[in-house]
Coordinates of C-alpha atoms in Angstrom, one line a residue:
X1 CA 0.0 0.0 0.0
X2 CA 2.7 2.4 1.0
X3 CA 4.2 1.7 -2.8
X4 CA 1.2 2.6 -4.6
X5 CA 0.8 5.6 -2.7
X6 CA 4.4 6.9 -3.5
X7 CA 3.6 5.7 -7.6
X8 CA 0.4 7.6 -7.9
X9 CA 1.8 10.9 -7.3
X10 CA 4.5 10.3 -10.1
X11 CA 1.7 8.7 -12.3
X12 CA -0.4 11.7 -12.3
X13 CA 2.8 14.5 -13.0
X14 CA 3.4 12.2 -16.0
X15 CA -0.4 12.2 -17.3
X16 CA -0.2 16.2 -17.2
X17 CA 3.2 16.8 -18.7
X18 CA 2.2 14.5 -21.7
X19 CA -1.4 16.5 -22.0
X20 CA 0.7 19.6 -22.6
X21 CA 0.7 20.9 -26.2
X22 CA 3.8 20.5 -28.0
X23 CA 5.5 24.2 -28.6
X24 CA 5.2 25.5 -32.2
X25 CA 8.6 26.9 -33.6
X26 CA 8.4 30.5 -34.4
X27 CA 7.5 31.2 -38.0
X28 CA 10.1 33.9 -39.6
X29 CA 7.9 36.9 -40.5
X30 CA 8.5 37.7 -44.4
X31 CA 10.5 41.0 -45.1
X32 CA 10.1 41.8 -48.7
X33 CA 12.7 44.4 -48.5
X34 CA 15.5 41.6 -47.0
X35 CA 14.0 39.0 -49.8
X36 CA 14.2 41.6 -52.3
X37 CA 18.1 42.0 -51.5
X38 CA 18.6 38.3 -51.4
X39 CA 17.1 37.8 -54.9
X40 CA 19.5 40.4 -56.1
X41 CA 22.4 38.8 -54.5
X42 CA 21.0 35.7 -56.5
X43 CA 21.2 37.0 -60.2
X44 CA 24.6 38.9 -59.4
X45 CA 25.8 35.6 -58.8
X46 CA 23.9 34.4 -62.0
X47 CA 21.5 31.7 -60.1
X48 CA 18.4 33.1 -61.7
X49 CA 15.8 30.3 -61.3
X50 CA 16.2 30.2 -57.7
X51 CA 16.3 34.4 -57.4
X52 CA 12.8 34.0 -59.7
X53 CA 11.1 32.0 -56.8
X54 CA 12.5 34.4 -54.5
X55 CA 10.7 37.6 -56.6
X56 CA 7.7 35.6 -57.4
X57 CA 7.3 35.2 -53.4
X58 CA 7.7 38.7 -53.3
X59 CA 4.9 39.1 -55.6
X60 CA 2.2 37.1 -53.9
X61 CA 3.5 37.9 -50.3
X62 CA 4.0 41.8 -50.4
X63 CA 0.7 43.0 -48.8
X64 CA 2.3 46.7 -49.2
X65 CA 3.0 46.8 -52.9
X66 CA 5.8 48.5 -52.8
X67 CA 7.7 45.9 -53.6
X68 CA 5.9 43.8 -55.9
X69 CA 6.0 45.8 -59.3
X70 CA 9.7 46.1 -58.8
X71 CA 10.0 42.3 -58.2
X72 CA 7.7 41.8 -61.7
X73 CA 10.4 44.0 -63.5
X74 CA 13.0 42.2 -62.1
X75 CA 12.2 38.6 -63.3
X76 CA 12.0 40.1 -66.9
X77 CA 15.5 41.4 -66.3
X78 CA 17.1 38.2 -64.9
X79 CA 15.7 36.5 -68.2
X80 CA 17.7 39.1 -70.1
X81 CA 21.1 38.3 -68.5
X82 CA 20.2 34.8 -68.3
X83 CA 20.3 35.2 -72.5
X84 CA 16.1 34.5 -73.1
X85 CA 14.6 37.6 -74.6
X86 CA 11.2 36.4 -75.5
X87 CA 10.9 35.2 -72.0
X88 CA 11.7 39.1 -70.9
X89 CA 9.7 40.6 -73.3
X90 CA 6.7 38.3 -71.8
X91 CA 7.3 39.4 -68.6
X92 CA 7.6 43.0 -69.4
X93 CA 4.7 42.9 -71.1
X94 CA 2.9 41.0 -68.5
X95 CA 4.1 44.0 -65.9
X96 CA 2.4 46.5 -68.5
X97 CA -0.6 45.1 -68.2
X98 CA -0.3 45.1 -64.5
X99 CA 1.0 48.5 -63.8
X100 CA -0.2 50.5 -66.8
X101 CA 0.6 53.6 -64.8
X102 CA 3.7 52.6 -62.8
X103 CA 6.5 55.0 -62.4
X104 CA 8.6 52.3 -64.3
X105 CA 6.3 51.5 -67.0
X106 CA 8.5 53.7 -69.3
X107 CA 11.6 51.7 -68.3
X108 CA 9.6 48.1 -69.5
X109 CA 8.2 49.9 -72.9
X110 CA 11.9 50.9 -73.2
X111 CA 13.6 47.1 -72.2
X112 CA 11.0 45.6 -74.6
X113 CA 12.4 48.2 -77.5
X114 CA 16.3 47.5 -76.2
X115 CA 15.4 43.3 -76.1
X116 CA 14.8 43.6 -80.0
X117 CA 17.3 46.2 -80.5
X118 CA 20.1 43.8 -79.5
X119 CA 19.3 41.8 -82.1
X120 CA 20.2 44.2 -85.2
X121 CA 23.6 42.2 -86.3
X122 CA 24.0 43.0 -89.7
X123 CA 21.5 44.0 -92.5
X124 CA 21.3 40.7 -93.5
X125 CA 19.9 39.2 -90.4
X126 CA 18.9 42.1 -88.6
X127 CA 15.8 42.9 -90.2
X128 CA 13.5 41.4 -88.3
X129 CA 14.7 43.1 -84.9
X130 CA 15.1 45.9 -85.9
X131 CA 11.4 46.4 -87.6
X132 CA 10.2 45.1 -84.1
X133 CA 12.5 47.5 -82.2
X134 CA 11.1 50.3 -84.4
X135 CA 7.3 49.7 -83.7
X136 CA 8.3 49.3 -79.8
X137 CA 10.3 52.8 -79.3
X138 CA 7.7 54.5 -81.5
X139 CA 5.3 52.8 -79.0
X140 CA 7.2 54.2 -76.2
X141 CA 7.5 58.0 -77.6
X142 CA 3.5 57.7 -77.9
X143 CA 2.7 56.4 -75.0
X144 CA 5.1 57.9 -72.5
X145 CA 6.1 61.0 -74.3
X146 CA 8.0 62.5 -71.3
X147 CA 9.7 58.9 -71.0
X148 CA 14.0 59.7 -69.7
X149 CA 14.7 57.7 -72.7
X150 CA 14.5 60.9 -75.3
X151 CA 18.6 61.6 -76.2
X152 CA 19.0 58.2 -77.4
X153 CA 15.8 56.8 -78.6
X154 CA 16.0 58.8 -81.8
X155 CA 19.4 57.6 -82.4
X156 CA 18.6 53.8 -82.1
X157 CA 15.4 54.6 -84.2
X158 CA 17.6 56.0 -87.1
X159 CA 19.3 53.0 -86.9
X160 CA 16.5 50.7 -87.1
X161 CA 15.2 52.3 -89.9
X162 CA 18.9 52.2 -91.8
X163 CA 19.4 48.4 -91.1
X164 CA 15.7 47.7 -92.5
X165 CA 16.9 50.5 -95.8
X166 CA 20.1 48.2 -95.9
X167 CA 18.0 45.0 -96.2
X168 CA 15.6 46.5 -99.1
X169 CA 18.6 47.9 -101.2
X170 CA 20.6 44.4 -100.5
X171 CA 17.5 42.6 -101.7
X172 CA 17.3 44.9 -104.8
X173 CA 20.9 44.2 -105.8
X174 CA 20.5 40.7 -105.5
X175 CA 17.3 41.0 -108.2
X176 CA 19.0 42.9 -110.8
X177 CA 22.2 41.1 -110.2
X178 CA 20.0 38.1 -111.3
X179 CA 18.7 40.1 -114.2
X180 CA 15.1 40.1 -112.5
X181 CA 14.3 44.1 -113.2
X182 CA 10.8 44.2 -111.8
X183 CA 11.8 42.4 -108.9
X184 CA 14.3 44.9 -107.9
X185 CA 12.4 47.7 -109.6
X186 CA 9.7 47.2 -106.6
X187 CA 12.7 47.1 -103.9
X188 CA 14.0 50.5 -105.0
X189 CA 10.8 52.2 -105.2
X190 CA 9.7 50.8 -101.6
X191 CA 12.8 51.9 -100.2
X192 CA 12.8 55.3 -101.4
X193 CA 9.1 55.2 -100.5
X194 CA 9.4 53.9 -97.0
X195 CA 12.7 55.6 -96.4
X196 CA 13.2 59.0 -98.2
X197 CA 16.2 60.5 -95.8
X198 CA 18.0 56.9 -96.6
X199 CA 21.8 57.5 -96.3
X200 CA 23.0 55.5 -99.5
X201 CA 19.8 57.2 -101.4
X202 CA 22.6 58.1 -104.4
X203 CA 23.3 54.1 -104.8
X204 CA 19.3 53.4 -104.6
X205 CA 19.0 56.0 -107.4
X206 CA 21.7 54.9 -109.8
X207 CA 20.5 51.0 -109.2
X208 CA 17.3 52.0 -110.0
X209 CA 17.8 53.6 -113.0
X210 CA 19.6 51.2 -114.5
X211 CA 16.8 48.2 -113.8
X212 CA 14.4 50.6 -115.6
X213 CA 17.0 51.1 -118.4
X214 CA 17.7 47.1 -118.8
X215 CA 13.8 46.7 -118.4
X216 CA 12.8 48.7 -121.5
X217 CA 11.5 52.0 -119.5
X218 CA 14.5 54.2 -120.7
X219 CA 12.6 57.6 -120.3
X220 CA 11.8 56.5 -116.3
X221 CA 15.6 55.8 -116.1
X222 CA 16.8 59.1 -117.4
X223 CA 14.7 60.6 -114.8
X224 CA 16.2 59.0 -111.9
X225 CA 19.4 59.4 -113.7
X226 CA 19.9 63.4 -114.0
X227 CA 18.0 63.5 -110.2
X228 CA 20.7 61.6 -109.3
X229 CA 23.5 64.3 -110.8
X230 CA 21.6 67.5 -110.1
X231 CA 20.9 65.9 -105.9
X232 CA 24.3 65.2 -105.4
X233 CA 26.6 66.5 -108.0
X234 CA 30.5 65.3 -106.1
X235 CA 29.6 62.1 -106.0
X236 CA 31.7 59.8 -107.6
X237 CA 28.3 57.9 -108.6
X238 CA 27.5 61.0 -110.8
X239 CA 30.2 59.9 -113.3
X240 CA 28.3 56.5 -113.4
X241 CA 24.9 57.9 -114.1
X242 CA 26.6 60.4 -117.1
X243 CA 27.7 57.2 -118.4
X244 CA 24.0 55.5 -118.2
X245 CA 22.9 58.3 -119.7
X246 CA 25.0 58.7 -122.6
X247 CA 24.4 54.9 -123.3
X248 CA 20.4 55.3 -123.2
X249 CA 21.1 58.5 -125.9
X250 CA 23.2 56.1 -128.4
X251 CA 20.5 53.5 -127.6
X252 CA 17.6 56.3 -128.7
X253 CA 19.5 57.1 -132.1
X254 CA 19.8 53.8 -133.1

């Protein structure tokens, strides 16, 4: 009897610690600003899928806002110096559509632009990016006029429209190299069309005249001829176009 009375007490102590509820760990509270600085630590050190889940917490968790548009903008710039336009252009776009009126809605307009600006090589293969690049700063003068792009966007548009004037006038060589006159008749007159301040306009006018020369239009050829001459006199192309000339006048007497 005098044992059970010494077990019961210890019995009973050992019912109530085990009906105690087990202690939760503390949960971290989330800091956007602190993941925000760790995500950019992430794509210094060029580990961008694991910075992206960091921003795209960001994006979900930031009950303030203040951090989540930035977060958007920088997942489409870790997909640009991870080497994946289209996937940057997506997500620019997608933060666009989000934050129409953000403060940095300029600055995605303007990425979007500089994405398919990178890709002007030569005017062989650059004509694709740079017609894209040209629709998306035009975009961006129109719909953010006061955007802090202004000193160089017209700079990178006149080279956009030059690589695109390169590819027509490249394309009309190779016609009338080929002896296919209407062919590169219609690339001439596009380019001079589409692109009347054209910096090579002298070759464009000499090539030109000499498809509608070999094409039987002589009289349209003497016209583009003599504009040649009288627009730009010192060039050594003038000599050429005499010469074109005086051949079409020995061709009329015969």
């Amino acid at each position: 009897m005098f044992r059970i009375l010494l077990i019961v007490p210890f019995l009973l102590s050992a019912f109530a610690c085990s009906g105690k509820a087990p202690v939760k760990p503390a949960v971290e509270e989330f800091n956007a600003e602190s993941s925000f600085d760790k995500a950019d630590k992430l794509i210094a050190d060029k580990d961008y899928e694991e910075a992206r889940k960091l921003l795209t917490e960001i994006k979900n968790r930031d009950l303030t806002k203040k951090y989540a548009p930035v977060a958007q903008l920088r997942i489409a710039d870790s997909y640009v110096k991870e080497g994946e336009p289209e996937l940057a252009v997506a997500e620019y776009r997608k933060f666009l559509e989000i934050y129409p009126d953000h403060r940095h809605a300029s600055y995605a307009q303007y990425q979007i632009a500089m994405v398919y600006f990178n890709q002007i090589e030569s005017p062989e293969r650059g004509y694709s990016g740079a017609q894209k690049a040209l629709e998306e700063f035009e975009k961006l003068k129109r719909d953010f006029p006061r955007n802090p792009y202004k000193d160089v966007i017209e700079l990178r548009i006149e080279k956009c429209r030059n690589t695109m004037a390169d590819y027509e006038f490249l394309v009309g060589e190779y016609y009338l190299k080929r002896g296919s006159y209407n062919a590169a008749i219609g690339r001439y007159e596009t380019l001079l069309r589409k692109f009347p301040d054209y910096k090579k306009e002298e070759n464009v006018l000499l090539s030109l005249g000499i498809a509608y020369k070999n094409s039987g239009e002589p009289e349209k050829a003497e016209v583009l001829l003599n504009r040649l001459i009288e627009k730009y006199p010192n060039s050594r192309l003038s000599k050429d176009a005499r010469k074109e000339l005086s051949s079409l006048k020995k061709a009329a007497k015969k």
